[in-house]
Short mmCIF file of C-alpha atoms in Angstrom, two decimals:
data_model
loop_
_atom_site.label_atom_id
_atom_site.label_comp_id
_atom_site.label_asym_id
_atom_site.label_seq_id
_atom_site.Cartn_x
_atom_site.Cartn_y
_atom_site.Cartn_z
CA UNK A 423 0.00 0.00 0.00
CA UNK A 424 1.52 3.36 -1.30
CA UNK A 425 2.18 6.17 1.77
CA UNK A 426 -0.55 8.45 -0.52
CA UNK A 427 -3.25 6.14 -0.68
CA UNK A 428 -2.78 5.41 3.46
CA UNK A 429 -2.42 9.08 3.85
CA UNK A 430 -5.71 9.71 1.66
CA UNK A 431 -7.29 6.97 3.27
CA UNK A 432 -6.62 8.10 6.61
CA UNK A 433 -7.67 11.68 5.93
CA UNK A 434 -10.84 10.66 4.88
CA UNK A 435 -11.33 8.34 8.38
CA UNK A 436 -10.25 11.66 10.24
CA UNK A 437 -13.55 13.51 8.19
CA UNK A 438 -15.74 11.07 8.57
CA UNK A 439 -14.70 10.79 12.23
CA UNK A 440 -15.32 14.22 12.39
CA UNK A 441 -18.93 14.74 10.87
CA UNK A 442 -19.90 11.63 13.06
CA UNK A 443 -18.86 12.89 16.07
CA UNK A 444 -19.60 16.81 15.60
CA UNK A 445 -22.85 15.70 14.86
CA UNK A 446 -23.62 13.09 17.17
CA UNK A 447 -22.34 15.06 19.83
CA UNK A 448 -24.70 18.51 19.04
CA UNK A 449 -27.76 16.50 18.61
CA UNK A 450 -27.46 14.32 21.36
CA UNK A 451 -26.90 17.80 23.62
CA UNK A 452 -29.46 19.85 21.45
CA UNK A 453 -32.01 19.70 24.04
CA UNK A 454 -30.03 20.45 27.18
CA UNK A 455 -27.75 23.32 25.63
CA UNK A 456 -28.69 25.90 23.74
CA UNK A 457 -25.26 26.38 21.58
CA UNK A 458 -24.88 22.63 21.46
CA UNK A 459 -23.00 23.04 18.47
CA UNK A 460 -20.25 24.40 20.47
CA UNK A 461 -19.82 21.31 22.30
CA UNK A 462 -20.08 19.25 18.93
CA UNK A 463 -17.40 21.32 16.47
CA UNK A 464 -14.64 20.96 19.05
CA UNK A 465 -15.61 17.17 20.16
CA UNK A 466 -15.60 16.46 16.32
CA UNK A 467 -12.43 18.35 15.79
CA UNK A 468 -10.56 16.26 18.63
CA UNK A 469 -11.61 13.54 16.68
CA UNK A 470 -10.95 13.94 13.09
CA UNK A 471 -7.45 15.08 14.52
CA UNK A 472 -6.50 11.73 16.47
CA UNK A 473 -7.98 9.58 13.78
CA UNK A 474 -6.13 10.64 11.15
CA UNK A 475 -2.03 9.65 12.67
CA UNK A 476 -4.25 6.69 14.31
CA UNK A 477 -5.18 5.61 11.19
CA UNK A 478 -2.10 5.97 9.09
CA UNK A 479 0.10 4.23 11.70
CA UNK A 480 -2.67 1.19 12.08
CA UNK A 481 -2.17 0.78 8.21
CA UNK A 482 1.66 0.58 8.80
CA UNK A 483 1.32 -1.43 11.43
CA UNK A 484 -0.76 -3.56 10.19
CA UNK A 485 1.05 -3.90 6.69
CA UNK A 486 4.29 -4.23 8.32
CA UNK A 487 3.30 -7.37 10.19
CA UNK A 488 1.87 -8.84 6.95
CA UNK A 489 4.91 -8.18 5.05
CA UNK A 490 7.57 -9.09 7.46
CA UNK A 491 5.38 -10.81 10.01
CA UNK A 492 6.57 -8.33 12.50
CA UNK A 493 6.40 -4.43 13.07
CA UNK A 494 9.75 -2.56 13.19
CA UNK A 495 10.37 -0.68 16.55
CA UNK A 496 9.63 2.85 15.41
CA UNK A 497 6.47 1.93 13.98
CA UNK A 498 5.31 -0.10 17.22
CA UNK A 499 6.36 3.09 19.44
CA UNK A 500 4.59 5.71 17.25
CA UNK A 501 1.59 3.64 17.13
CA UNK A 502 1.57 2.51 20.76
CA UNK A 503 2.08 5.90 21.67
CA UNK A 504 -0.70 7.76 19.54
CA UNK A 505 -3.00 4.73 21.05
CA UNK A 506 -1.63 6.27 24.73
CA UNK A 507 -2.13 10.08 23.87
CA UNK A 508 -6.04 9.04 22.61
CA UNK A 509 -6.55 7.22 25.75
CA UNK A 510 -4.85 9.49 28.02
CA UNK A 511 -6.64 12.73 26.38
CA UNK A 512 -10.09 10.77 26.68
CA UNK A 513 -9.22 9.68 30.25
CA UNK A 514 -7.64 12.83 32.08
CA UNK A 515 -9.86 15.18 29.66
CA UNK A 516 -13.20 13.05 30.82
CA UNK A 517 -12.24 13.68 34.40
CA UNK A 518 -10.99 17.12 34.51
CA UNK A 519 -14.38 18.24 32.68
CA UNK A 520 -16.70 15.51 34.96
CA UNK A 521 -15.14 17.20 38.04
CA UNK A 522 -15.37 21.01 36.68
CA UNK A 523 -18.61 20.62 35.47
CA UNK A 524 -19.52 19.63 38.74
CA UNK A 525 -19.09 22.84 39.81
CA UNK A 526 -20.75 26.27 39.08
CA UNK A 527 -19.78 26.57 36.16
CA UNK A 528 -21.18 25.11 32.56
CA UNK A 529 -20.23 22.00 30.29
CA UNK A 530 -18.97 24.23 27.37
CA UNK A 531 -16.87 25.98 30.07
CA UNK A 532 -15.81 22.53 31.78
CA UNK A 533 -14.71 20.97 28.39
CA UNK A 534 -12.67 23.88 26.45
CA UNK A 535 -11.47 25.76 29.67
CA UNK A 536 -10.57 22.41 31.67
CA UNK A 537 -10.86 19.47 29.75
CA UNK A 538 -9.36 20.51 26.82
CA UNK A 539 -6.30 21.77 28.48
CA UNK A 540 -6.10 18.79 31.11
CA UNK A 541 -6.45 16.20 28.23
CA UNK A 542 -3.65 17.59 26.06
CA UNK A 543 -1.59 17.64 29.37
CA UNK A 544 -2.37 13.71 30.05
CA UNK A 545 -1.89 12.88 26.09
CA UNK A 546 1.72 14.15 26.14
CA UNK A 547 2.45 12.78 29.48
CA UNK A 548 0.62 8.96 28.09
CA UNK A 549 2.63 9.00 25.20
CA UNK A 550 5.90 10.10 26.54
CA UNK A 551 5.72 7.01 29.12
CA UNK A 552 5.04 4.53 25.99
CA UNK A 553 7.21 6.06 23.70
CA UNK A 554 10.01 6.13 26.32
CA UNK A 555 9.37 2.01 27.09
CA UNK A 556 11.62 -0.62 27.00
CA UNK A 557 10.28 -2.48 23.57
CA UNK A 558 12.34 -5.98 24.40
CA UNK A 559 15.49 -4.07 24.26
CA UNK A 560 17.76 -5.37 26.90
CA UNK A 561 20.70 -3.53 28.69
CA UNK A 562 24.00 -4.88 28.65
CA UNK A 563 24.80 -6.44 31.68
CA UNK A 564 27.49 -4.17 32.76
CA UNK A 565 25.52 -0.98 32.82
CA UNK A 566 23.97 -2.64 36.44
CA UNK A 567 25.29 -0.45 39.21
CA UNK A 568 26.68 -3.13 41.95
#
């Protein structure tokens, strides 16, 4: 598979990732917010965003370990590590805007003022622990400290 045909097909994942989200997310919240749309456009813009490297890097995994039958390292940490920024945006993002909009002040507020900022915060840190993991290299054993 050519790198424009992954790169096309991942772009169009990251739009139709978008439009799915953006508008599941401001009809699902059309009847409890007013400007649900402002909820939707950024939720949908998260999205398109980590689907697109998510999906180019899932086609070179995944072609890679047809190929060779294995994945070189680099591709295995920049997957792995894309996989950890999703999940650690989703996961310190979800709670930082749970536990603001808990308090008096509004879920548009809670999301781009604290979850938003909180998420991007947990993404780097998720992906700098995976990236930054031992991937079955071994140290010599003369670097141990006695």
């Amino acid at each position: 598979m050519g790198k424009w045909i992954k790169r096309l097909g991942s772009l169009l994942v990251g739009v139709f990732g978008f439009l799915a989200v953006g508008i599941g997310v401001t009809v699902a919240l059309e009847p409890y917010i007013w400007p649900s749309a402002m909820l939707g456009l950024p939720a949908g813009i998260i999205a398109g965003v980590a689907l697109f490297p998510l999906t180019y890097l899932g086609l070179t995994y995944w072609e890679e370990r047809t190929t060779t039958g294995t994945a070189s390292p680099e591709t295995s940490r920049r997957f792995w590590a894309t996989v950890a920024a999703i999940l650690g945006f989703l996961g310190g993002g979800g709670l930082a805007m749970i536990a603001l909009s808990m308090q008096a002040i509004g879920l548009a507020a809670a999301m781009l003022f604290g979850g938003v900022p909180a998420g991007i915060g947990s993404a780097v840190l998720a992906a700098y622990f995976v990236s930054h993991r031992n991937w079955g290299r071994h140290s010599n054993s003369e670097s141990v400290v006695r």
